[in-house]
Coordinates of C-alpha atoms and ligand atoms in Angstrom, one line a residue:
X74 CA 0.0 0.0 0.0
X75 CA 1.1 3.6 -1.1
X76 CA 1.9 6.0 2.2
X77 CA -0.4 8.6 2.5
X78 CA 1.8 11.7 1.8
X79 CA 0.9 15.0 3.4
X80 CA 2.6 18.4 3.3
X81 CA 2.5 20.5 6.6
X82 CA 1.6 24.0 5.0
X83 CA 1.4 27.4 5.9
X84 CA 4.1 30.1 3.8
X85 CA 3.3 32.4 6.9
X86 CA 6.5 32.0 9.7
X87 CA 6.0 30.7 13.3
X88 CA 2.1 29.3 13.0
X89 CA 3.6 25.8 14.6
X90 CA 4.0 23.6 11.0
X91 CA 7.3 22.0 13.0
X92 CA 5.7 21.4 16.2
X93 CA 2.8 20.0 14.6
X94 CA 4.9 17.8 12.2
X95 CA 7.1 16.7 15.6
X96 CA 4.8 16.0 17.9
X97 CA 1.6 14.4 15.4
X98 CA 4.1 12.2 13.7
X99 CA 5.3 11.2 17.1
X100 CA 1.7 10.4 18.7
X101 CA 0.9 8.3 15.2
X102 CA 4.0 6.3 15.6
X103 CA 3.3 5.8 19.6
X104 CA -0.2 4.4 18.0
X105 CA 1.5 2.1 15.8
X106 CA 1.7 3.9 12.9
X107 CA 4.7 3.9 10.6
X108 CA 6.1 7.6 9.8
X109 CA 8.7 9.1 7.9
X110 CA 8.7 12.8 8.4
X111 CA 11.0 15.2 6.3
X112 CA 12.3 18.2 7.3
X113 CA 11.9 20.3 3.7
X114 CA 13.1 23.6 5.9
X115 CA 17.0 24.3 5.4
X116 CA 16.3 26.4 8.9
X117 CA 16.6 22.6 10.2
X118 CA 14.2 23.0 13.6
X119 CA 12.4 19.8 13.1
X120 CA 15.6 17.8 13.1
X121 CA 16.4 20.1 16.3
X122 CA 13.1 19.3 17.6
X123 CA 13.6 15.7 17.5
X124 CA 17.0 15.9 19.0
X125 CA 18.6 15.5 16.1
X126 CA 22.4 17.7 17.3
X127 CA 24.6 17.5 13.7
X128 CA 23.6 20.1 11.9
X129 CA 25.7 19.0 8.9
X130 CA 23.4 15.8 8.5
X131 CA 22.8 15.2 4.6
X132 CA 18.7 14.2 4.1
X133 CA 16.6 15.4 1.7
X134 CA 18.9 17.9 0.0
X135 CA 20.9 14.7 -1.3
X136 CA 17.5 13.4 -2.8
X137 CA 17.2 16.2 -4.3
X138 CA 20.2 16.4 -5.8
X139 CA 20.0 13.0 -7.4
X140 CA 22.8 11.7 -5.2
X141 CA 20.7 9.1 -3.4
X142 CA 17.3 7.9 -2.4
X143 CA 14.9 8.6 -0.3
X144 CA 15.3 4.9 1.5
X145 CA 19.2 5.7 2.0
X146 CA 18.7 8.7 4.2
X147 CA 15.9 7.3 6.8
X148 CA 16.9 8.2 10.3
X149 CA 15.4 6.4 12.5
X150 CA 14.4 8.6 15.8
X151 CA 11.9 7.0 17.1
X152 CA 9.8 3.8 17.5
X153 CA 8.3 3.6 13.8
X154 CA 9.4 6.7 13.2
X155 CA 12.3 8.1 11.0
X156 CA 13.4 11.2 10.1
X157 CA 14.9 12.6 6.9
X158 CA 16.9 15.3 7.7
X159 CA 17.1 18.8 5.7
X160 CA 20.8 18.9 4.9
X161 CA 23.3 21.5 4.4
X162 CA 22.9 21.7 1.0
X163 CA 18.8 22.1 1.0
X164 CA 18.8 26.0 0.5
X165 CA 20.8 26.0 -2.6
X166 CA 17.5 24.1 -4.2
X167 CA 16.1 27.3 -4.0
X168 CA 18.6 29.4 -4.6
X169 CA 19.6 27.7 -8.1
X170 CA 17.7 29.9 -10.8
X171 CA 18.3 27.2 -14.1
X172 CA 15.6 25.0 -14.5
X173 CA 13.0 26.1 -12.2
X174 CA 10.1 23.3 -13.5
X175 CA 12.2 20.9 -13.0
X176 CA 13.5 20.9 -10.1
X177 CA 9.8 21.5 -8.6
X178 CA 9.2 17.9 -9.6
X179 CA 12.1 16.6 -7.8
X180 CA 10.1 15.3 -4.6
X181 CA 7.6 13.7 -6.0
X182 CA 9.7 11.9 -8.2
X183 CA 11.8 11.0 -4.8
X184 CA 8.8 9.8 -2.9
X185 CA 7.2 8.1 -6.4
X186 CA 10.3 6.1 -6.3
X187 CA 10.2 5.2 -2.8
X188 CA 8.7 2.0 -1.7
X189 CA 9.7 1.1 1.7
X190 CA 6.5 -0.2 3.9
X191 CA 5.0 3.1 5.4
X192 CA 1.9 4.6 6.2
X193 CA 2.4 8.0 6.3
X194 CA 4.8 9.9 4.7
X195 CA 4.5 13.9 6.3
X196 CA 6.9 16.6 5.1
X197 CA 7.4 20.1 7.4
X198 CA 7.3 22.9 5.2
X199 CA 9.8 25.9 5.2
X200 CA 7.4 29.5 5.6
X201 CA 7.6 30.5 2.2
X202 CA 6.5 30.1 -1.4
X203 CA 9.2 29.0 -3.4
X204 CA 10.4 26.2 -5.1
X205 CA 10.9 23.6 -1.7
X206 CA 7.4 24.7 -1.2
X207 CA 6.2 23.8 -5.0
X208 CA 8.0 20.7 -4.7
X209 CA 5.5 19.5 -1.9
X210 CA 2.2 21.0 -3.5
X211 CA 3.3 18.7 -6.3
X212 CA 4.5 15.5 -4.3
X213 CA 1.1 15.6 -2.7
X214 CA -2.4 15.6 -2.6
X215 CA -3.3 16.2 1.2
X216 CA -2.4 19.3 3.5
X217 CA -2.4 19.7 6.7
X218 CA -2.1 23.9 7.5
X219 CA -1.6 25.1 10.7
X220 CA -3.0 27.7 12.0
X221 CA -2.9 30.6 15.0
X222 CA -5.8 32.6 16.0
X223 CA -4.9 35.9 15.4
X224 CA -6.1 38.4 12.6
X225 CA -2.9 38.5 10.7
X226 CA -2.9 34.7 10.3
X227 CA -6.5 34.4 8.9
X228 CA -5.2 37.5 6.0
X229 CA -2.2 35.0 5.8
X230 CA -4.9 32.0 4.9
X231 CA -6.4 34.1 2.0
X232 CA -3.2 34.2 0.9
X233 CA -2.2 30.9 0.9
X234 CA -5.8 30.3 -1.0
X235 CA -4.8 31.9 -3.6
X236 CA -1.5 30.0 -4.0
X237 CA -3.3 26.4 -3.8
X238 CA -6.4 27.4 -6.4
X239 CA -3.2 28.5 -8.7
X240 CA -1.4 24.8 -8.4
X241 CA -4.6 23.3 -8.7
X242 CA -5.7 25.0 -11.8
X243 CA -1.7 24.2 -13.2
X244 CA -2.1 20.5 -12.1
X245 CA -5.7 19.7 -12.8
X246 CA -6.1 18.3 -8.9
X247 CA -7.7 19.2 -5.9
X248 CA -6.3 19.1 -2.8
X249 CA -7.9 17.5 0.5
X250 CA -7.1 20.4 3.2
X251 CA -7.1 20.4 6.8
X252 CA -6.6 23.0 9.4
X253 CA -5.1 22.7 12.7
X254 CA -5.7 25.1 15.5
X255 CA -2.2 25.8 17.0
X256 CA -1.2 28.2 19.8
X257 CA -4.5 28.4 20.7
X258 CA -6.1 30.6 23.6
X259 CA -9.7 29.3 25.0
X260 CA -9.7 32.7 27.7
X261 CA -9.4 34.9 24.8
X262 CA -11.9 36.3 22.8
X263 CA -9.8 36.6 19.5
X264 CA -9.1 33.0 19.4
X265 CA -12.8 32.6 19.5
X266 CA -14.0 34.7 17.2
X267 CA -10.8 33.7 14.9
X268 CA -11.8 30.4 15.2
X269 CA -15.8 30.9 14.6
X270 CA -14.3 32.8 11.3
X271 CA -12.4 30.3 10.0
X272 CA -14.9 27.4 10.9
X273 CA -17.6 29.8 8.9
X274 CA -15.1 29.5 5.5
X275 CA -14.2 26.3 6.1
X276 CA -16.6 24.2 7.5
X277 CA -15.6 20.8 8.3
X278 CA -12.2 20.8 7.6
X279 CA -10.6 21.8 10.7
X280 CA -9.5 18.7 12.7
X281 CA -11.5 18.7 16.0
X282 CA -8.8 19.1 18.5
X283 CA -7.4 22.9 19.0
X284 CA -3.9 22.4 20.4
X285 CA -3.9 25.1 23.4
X286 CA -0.8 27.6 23.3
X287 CA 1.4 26.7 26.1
X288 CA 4.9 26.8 28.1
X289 CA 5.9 23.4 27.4
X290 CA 5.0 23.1 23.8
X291 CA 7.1 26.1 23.7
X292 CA 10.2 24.7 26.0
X293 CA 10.2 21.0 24.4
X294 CA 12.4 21.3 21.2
X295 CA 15.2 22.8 23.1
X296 CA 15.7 19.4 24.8
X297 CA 15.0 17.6 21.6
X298 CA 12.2 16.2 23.1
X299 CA 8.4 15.9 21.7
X300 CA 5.7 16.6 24.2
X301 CA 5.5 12.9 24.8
X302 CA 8.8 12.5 26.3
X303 CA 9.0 16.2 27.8
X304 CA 5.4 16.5 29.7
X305 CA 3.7 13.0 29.4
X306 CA 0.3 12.9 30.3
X307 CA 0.6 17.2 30.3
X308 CA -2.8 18.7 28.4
X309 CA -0.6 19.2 25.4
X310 CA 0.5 15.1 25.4
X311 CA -3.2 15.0 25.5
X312 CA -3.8 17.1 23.1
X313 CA -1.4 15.9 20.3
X314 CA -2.9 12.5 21.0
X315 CA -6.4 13.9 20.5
X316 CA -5.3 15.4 17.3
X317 CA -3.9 12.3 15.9
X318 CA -7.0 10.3 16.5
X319 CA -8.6 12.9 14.9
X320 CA -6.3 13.0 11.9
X321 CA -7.2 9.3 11.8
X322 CA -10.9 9.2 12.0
X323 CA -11.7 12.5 9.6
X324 CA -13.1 14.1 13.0
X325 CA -13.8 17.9 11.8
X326 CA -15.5 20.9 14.0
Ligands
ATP222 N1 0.8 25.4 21.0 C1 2.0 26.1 21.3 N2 2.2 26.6 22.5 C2 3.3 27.4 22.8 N3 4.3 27.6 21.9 C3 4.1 27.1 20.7 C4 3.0 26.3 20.3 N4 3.1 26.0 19.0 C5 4.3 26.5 18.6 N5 4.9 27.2 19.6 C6 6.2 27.9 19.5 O1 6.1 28.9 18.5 C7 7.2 29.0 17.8 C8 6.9 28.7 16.3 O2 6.4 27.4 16.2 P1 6.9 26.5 15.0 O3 8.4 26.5 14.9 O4 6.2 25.2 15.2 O5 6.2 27.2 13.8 P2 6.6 27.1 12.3 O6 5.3 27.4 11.5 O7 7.2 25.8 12.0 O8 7.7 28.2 12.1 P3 8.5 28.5 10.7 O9 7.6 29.2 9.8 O10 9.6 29.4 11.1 O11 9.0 27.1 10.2 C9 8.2 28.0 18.4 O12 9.0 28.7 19.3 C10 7.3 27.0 19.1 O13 8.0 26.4 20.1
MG223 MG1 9.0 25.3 10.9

């Protein structure tokens, strides 16, 4: 059976894409699931966040480049889960400027090749809209966007609209999209009324579980640790693993 591949999205900076991708891949694979997750940002804080300490670590940029497979750079950092590092080399993808349709189909090409027994495949996008980013909006079909509860980040979602009906107009598909509530704030009233916005444009595709902004979501990827090993049984442990189960039945607000 074919992983089911999905692209952590959001091109606006610090909505929680890499503590998302950290800490759901880590409550699927502490439910059994087999992950790969793959770091697609050259700023390398997922690899941080799962206590990954070489910072010269070749991973996806080598795929990229041709000069391996996807298979050949599996890390494995936890329990049925591995990691595929960014790599030193990563940013130069986007910095190249020959042969810019190309190398957008260089991922999917990477992950069509790749046939190791796995049920998800997710990817942690960088916060940007370049050609790392068109390389997952054409590797998959399924995004996950993350999403805070402030003004600015709901302007940021029009945005990012725009971007997706463009690629799916250029590829002739439709994308399945999910939002996750991250940093979010049940005392205040702009999370609320945020969150009654968004669930007014996009009704039933926001994955039932907000995760709640809090001090050890925000303290964890300094120790390399998810929530899991940091503050297990903590309201964001619970949280994650609400979010999974979600992720795994379809359960939508
Ligand atoms: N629920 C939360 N509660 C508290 N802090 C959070 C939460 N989610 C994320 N953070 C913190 O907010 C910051 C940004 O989060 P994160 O790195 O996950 O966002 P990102 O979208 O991946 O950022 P970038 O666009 O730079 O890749 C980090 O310092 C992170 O620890
Ligand atoms: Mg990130």
């Amino acid at each position: 059976m074919r992983p089911r591949i999905v692209a952590v999205l959001n091109q606006k900076g610090g909505v929680g894409k890499t503590t998302t991708s950290a800490n759901l891949t880590h409550a699927l694979a502490r439910m059994g699931k087999k992950v790969i997750v793959i770091d697609l940002d050259p700023q390398c804080h997922l690899a941080v966040a799962l206590g990954m300490v070489d910072s010269q670590q070749a991973g996806i940029d080598q795929v990229l480049f041709g000069h391996s497979t996807l298979a050949q750079q599996l890390l494995p950092v936890r329990e049925n889960l591995h990691l595929v590092a960014a790599g030193p080399r990563l940013q130069e993808i986007e910095q190249l400027s020959k042969g810019a349709s190309h190398r957008g189909d260089l991922l999917r090409k990477a992950l069509k090749a790749n046939d190791s027994d796995q049920d998800f495949i997710f990817i942690d996008c960088p916060p940007s809209s370049g050609i790392l980013v068109a390389n997952a909006l054409l590797a998959t079909d399924e995004l996950l966007v993350p999403m805070t509860s402030d003004f600015l980040a709901l302007q940021g979602l029009s945005h990012l609209m725009g971007t997706l009906k463009k690629f799916e107009t250029a590829l002739n598909k439709k994308y399945r999209l999910q939002l996750v509530m991250s940093r979010y704030n049940p005392a205040r009233r702009l999370s609320r009324d945020v969150l009654d916005t968004i669930k007014k444009y996009f009704p039933g595709q926001i994955l039932a579980t907000p995760i709640r902004e809090t001090a050890a979501l925000a303290e964890c990827p300094s120790f390399g640790k998810t929530i899991f090993e940091y503050r297990s049984g903590w309201r964001s442990a619970q949280d994650f693993e609400a979010l999974a189960a979600d992720f795994l039945a379809g359960r939508v607000m």
